[in-house]
Short mmCIF file of C-alpha atoms and ligand atoms in Angstrom, two decimals:
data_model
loop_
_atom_site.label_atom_id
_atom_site.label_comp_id
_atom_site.label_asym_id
_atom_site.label_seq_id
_atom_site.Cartn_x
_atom_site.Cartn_y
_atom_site.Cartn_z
CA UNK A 1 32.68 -18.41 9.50
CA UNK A 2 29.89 -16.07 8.13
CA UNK A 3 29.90 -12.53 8.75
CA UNK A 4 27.88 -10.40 11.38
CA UNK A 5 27.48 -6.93 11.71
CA UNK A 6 26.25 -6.13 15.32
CA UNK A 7 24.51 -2.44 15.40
CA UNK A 8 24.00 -1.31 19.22
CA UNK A 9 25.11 -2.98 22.22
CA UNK A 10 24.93 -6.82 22.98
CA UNK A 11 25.12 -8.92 26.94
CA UNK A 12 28.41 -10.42 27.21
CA UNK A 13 26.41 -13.95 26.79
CA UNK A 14 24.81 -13.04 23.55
CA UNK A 15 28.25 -12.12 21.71
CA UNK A 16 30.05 -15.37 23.25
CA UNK A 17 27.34 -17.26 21.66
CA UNK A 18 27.11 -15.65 18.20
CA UNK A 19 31.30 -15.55 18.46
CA UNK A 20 31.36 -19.56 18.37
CA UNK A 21 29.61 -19.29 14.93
CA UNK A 22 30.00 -16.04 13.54
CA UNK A 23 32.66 -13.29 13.12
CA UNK A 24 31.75 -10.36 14.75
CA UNK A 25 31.98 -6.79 13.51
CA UNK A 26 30.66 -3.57 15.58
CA UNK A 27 29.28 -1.43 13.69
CA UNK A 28 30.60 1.25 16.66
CA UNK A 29 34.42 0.34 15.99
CA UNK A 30 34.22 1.91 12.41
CA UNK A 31 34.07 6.07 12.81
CA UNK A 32 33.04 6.08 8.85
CA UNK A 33 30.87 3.43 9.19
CA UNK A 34 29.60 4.29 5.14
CA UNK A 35 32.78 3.56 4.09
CA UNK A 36 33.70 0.64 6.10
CA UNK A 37 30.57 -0.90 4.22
CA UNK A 38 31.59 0.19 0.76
CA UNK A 39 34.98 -2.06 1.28
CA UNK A 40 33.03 -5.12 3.50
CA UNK A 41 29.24 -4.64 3.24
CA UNK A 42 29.08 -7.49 0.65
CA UNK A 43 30.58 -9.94 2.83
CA UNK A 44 27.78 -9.25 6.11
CA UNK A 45 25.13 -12.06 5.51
CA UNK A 46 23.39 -11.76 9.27
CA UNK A 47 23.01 -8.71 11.04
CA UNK A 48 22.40 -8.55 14.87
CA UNK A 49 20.83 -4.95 16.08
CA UNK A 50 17.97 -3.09 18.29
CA UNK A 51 14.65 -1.29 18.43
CA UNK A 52 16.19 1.80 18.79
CA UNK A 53 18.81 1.87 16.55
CA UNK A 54 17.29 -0.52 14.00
CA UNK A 55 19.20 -0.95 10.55
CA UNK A 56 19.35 2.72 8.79
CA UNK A 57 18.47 2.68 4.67
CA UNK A 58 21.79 3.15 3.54
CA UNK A 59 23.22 0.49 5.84
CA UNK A 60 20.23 -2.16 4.48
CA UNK A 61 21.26 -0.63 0.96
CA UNK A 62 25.08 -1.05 1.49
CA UNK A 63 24.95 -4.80 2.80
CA UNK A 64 24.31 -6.19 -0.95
CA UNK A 65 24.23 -10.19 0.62
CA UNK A 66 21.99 -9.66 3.66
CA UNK A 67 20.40 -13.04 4.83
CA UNK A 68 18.18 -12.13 7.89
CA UNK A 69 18.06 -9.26 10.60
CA UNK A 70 17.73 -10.15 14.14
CA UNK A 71 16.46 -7.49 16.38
CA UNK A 72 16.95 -7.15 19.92
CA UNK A 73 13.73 -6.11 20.87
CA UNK A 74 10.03 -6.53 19.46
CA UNK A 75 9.43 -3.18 18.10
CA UNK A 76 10.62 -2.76 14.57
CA UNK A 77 9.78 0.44 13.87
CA UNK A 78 13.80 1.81 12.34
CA UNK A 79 13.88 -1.63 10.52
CA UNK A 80 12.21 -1.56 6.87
CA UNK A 81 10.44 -4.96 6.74
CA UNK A 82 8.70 -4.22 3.56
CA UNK A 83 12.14 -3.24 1.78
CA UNK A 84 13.24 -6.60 3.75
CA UNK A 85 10.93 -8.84 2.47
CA UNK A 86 11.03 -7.27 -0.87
CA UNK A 87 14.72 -8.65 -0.92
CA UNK A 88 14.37 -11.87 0.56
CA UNK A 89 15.68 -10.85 4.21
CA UNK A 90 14.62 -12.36 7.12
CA UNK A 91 13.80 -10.32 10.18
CA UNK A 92 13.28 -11.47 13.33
CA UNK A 93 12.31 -9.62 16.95
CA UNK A 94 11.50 -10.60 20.39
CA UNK A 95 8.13 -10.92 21.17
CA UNK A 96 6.24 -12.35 24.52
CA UNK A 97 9.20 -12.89 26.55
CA UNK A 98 9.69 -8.95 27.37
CA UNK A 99 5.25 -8.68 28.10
CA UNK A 100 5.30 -9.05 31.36
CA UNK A 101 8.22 -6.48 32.17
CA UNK A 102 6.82 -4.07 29.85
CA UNK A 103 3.43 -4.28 31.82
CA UNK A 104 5.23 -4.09 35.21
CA UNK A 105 7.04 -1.23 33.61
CA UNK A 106 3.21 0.69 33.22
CA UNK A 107 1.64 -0.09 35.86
CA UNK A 108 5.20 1.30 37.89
CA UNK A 109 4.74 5.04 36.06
CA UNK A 110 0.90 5.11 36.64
CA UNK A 111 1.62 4.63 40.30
CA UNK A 112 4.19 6.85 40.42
CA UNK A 113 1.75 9.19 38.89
CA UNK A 114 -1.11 8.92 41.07
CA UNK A 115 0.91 8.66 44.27
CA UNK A 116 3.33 11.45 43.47
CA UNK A 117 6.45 9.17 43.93
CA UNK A 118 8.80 11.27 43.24
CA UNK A 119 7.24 14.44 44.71
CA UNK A 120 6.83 12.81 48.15
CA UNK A 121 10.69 11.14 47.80
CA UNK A 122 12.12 14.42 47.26
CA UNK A 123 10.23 15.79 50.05
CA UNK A 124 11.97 13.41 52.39
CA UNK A 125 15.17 13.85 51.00
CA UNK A 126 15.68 17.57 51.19
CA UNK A 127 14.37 17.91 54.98
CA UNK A 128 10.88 19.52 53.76
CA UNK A 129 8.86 16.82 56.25
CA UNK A 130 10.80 18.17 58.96
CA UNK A 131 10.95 21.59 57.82
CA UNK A 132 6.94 21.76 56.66
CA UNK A 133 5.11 18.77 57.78
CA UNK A 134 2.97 16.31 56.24
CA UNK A 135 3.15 16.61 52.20
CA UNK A 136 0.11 16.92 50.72
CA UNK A 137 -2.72 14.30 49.78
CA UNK A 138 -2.17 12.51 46.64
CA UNK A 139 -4.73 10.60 44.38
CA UNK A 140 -6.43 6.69 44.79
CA UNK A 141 -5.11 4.51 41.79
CA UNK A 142 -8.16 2.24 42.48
CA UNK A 143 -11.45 1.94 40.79
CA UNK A 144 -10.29 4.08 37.94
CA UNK A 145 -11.47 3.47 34.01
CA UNK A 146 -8.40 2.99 32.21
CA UNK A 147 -8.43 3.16 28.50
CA UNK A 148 -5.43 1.36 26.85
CA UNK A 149 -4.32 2.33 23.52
CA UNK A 150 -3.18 -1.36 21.58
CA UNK A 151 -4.31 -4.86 23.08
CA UNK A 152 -1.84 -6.63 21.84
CA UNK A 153 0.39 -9.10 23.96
CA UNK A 154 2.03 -6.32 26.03
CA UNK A 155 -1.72 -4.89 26.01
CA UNK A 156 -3.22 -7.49 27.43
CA UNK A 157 -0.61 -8.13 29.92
CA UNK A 158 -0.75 -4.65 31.25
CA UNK A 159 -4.53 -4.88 31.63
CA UNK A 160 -3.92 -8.57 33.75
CA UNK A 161 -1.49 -6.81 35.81
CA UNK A 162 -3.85 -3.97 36.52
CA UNK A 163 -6.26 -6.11 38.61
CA UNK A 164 -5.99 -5.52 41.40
CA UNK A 165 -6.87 -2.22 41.70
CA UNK A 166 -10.23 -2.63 39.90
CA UNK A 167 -10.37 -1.05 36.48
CA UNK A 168 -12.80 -0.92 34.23
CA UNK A 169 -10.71 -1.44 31.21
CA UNK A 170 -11.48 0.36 27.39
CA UNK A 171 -9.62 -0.50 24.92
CA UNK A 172 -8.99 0.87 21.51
CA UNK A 173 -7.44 -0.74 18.32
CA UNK A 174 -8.03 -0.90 14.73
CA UNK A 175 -9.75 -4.35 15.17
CA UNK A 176 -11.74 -5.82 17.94
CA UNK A 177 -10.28 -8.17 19.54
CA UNK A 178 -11.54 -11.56 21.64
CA UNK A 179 -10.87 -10.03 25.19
CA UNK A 180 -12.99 -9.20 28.17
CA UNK A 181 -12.51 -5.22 27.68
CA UNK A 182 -14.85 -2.83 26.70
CA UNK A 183 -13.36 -2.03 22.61
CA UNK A 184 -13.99 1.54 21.79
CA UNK A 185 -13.75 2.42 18.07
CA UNK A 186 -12.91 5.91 18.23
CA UNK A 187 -9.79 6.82 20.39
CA UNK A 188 -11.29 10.51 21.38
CA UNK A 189 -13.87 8.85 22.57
CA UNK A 190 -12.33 6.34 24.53
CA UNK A 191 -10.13 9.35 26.27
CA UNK A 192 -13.36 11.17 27.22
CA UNK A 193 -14.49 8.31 29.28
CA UNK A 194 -10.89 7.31 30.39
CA UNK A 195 -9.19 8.42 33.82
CA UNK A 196 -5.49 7.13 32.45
CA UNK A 197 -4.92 6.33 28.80
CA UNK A 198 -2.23 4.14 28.46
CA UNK A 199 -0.38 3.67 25.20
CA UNK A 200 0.98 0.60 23.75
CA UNK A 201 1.46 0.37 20.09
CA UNK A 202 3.73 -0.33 18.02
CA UNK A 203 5.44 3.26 16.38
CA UNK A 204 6.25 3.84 12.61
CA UNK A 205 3.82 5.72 10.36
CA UNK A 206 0.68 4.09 11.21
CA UNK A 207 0.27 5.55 14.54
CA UNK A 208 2.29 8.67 14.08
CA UNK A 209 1.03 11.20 16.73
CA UNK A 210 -2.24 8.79 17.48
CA UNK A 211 -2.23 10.88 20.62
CA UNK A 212 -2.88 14.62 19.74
CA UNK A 213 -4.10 17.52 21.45
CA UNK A 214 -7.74 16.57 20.90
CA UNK A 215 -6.90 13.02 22.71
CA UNK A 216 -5.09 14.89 25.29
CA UNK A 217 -7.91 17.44 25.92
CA UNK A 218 -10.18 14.61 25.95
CA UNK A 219 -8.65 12.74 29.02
CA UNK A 220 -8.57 16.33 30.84
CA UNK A 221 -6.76 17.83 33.46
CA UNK A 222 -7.93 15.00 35.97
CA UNK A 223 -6.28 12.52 33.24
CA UNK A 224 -2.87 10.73 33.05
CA UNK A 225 -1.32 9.54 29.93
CA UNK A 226 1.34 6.87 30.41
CA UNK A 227 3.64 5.94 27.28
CA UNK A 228 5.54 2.66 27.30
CA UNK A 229 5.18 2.05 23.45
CA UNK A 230 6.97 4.38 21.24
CA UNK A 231 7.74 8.40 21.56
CA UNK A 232 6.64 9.17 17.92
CA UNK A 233 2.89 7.89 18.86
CA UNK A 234 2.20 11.05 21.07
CA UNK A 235 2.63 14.61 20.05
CA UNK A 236 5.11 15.57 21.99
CA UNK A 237 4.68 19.75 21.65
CA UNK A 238 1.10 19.62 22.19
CA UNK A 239 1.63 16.90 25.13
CA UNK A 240 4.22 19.72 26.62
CA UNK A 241 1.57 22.23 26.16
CA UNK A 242 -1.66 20.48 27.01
CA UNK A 243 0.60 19.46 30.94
CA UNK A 244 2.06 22.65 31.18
CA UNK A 245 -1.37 24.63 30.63
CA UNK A 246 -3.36 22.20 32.31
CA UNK A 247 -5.49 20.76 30.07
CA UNK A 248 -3.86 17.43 30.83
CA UNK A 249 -3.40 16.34 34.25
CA UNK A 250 -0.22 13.97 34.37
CA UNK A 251 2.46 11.52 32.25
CA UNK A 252 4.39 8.54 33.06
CA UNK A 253 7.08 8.37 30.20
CA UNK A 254 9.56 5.84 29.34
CA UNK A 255 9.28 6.47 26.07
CA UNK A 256 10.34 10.06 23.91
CA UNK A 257 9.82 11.43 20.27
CA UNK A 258 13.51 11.95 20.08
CA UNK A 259 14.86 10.14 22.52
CA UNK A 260 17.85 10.27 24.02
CA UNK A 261 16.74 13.94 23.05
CA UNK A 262 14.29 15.49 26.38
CA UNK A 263 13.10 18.72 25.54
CA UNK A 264 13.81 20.74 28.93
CA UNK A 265 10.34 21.87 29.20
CA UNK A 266 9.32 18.41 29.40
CA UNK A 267 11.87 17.86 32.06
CA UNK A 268 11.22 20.77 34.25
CA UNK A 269 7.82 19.83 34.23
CA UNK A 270 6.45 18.09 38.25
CA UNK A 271 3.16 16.47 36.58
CA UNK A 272 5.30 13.83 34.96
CA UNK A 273 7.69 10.72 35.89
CA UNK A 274 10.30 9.83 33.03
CA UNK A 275 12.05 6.69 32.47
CA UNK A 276 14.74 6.67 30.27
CA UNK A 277 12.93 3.76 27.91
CA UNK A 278 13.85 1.17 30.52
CA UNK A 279 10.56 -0.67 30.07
CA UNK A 280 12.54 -4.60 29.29
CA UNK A 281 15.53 -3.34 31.05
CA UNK A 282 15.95 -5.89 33.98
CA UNK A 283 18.51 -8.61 34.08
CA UNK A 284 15.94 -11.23 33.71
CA UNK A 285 13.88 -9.73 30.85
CA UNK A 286 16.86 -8.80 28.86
CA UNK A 287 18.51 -11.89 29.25
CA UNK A 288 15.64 -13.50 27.70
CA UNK A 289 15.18 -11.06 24.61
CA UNK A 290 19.09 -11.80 24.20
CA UNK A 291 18.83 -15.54 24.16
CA UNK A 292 15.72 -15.59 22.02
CA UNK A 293 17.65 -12.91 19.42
CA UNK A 294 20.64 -15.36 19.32
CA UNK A 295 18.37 -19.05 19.30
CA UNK A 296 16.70 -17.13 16.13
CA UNK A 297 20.39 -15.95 14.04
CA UNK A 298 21.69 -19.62 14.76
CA UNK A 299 18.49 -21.30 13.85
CA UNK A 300 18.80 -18.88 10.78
CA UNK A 301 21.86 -20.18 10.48
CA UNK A 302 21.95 -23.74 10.88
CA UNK A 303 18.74 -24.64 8.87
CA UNK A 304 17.10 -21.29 7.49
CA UNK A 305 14.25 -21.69 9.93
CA UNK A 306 13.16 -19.07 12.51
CA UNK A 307 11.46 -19.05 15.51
CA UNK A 308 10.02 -15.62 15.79
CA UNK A 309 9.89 -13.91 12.55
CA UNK A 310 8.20 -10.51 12.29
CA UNK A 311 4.50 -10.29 11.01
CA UNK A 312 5.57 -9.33 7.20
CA UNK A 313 8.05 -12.03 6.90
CA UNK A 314 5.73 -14.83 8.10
P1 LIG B 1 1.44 -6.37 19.31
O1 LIG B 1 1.16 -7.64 20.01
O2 LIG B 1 1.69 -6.38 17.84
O3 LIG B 1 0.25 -5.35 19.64
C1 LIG B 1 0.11 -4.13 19.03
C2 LIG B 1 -1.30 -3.61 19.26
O4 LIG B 1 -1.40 -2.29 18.73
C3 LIG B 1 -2.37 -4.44 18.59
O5 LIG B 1 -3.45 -4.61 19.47
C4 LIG B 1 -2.78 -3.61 17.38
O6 LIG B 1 -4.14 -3.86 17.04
C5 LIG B 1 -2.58 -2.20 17.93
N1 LIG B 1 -2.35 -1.21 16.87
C6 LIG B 1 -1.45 -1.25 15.87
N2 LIG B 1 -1.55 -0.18 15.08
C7 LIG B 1 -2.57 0.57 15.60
C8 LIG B 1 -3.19 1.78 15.20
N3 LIG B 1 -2.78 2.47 14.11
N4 LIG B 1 -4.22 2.25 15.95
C9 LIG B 1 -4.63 1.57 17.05
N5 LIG B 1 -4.09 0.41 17.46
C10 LIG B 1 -3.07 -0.08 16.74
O7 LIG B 1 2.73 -5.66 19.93
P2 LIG B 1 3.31 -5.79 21.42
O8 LIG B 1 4.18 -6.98 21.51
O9 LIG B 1 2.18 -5.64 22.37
O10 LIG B 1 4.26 -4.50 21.45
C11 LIG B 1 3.74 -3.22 21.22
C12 LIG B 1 4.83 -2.19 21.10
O11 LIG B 1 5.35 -1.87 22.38
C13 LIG B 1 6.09 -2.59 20.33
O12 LIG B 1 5.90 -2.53 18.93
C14 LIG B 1 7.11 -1.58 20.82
O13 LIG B 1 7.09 -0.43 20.02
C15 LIG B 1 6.60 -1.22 22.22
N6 LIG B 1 7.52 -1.71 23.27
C16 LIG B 1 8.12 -0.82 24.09
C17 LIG B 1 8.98 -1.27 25.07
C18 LIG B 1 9.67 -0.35 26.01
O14 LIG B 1 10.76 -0.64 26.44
N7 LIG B 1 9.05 0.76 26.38
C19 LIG B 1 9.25 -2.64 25.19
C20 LIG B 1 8.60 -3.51 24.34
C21 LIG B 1 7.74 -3.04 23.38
P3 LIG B 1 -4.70 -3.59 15.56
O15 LIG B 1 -3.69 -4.16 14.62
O16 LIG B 1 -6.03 -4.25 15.52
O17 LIG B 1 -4.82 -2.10 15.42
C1 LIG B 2 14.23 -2.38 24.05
C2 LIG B 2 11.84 -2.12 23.19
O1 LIG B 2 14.63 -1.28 24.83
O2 LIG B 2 11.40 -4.36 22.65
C3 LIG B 2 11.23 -3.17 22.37
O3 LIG B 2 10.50 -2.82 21.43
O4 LIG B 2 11.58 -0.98 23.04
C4 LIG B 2 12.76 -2.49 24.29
O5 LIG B 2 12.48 -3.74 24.81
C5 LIG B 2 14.78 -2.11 22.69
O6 LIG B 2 14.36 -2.96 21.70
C6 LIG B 2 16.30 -2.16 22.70
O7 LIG B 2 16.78 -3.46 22.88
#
């Protein structure tokens, strides 16, 4: 059977699947991982990993034989797909099936944010209803403009799901795109007329720190910034400083520049809810990104075909 190397953690269905027609290896069972691959990396034709921990340089480097690269997830950002297609390597993510979740996942910390979720479930908890009464007012999450940074398919899903409370809905991308949303070319701009910016990009270079202290101070102490895309896209220091200072009103994170690294300023911080980049993470959700990043290795496998390949290997 052809060799796998599986980076990151797997469901228990998606390793008895790729078990009937691969052998397995975990990356995590070899301490000196660099020089387990020295001694086997030529024999690893598929490998089977995540968004988060993607497939390093000197892991790409060390498997000489690499077929294809079937990620977990539909952000690629830790996978080099120009250095993959430059060698003939396949990769593969999970797009569409995970939209919907992610867009629940948005909507979820924007509420939070505007309702004070946590505040007012903490003040139940430790007795202060009793102790002090009513807590106080929080803000309406309806009729608000909501500019959403990326509208692509988790993009536009967010925006469906946000119907019901009435948006008016901005947009910003690098391209206009066919949808019934206001596009706004300049993202400053789009924060200045924005009461929540919501980002949801993909991360890598490209949009490295899109979100700056300009952007921030644009959407204003009255705004909230909500992150489901990836941690590197915001400034993190400046977003610390801009809520801490309050030049920026509140943030709904699931997502974190160094994540599982959370500076403790950001965490001692009451203007923000934080998800520990949970925005797929339901049973449902993940059980489709799993099938969909095993139906694409044994395609791979069986015929060289793919279902979803990513943009640059299309
Ligand atoms: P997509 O369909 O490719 O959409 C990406 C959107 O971002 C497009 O509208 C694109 O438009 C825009 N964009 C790209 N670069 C940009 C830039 N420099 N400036 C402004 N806009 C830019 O991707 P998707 O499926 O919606 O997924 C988006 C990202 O969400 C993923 O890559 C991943 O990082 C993240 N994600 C996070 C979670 C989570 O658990 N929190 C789960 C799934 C996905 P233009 O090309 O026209 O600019
Ligand atoms: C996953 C994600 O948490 O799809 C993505 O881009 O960020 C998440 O759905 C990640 O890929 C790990 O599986």
């Amino acid at each position: 059977m052809p060799d796998l190397l599986q980076i990151g953690g797997a469901t228990d269905e998606m390793t008895a699947r790729v078990s009937e027609k691969f052998t397995i290896h975990k990356a995590s069972d070899h301490a000196d991982l660099s020089a387990w691959l020295a001694d086997n990396g030529d024999k690893i034709t598929h490998v089977q990993t995540n968004g988060h921990d993607g497939v390093k340089p000197d892991v790409m480097a060390a498997l000489t034989n690499l077929k294809m690269i079937s990620c977990y997830g539909v952000g690629y950002d830790n996978i080099d797909a120009n250095e993959a297609v430059r060698r003939g390597i396949m990769v593969t993510h999970t797009p569409n099936v995970l939209n919907e979740e992610v867009a629940t996942t948005a909507v979820l910390l924007m509420l939070a944010c505007y309702r004070e979720l946590l505040r007012d479930d903490a003040w139940v908890r430790s007795g202060a209803w009793e102790a002090k009464g009513n807590s106080p007012l929080t803000r309406s999450a309806d009729d608000q403009t909501i500019g959403i940074l990326g509208m692509g398919r988790i993009g536009q899903a967010i925006a469906a799901k946000l119907a019901p409370w009435n948006p008016t809905i901005l947009y910003h991308t690098r391209s206009e795109k066919d949808v019934p949303y206001q596009y706004v070319g300049d993202l400053t701009e789009m924060a200045i007329k924005s009461d929540v910016l919501i980002v949801i990009t993909p991360g890598g270079p490209s949009t490295h720190h899109l979100v700056n202290a300009d952007v921030m101070n644009a959407l204003g102490p009255k705004g909230t910034l909500i992150n489901v895309a990836r941690g590197t896209v915001i400034d993190e220091t400046a977003m610390i400083a801009a809520l801490s200072e309050g030049r920026l009103g509140w943030a709904g994170l699931d997502v974190f520049e160094h994540e599982p690294k959370v500076p403790q300023a950001l965490r001692d911080l009451p203007n923000t809810t934080l998800l520990p980049h949970v925005g797929s993470a339901t049973h449902e959700t993940r059980a489709a990104m799993g099938k969909l990043t095993v139906d694409n290795l044994l395609s791979h496998l069986n015929d060289g075909t793919v279902i979803s390949p990513v943009p640059e290997c299309q």
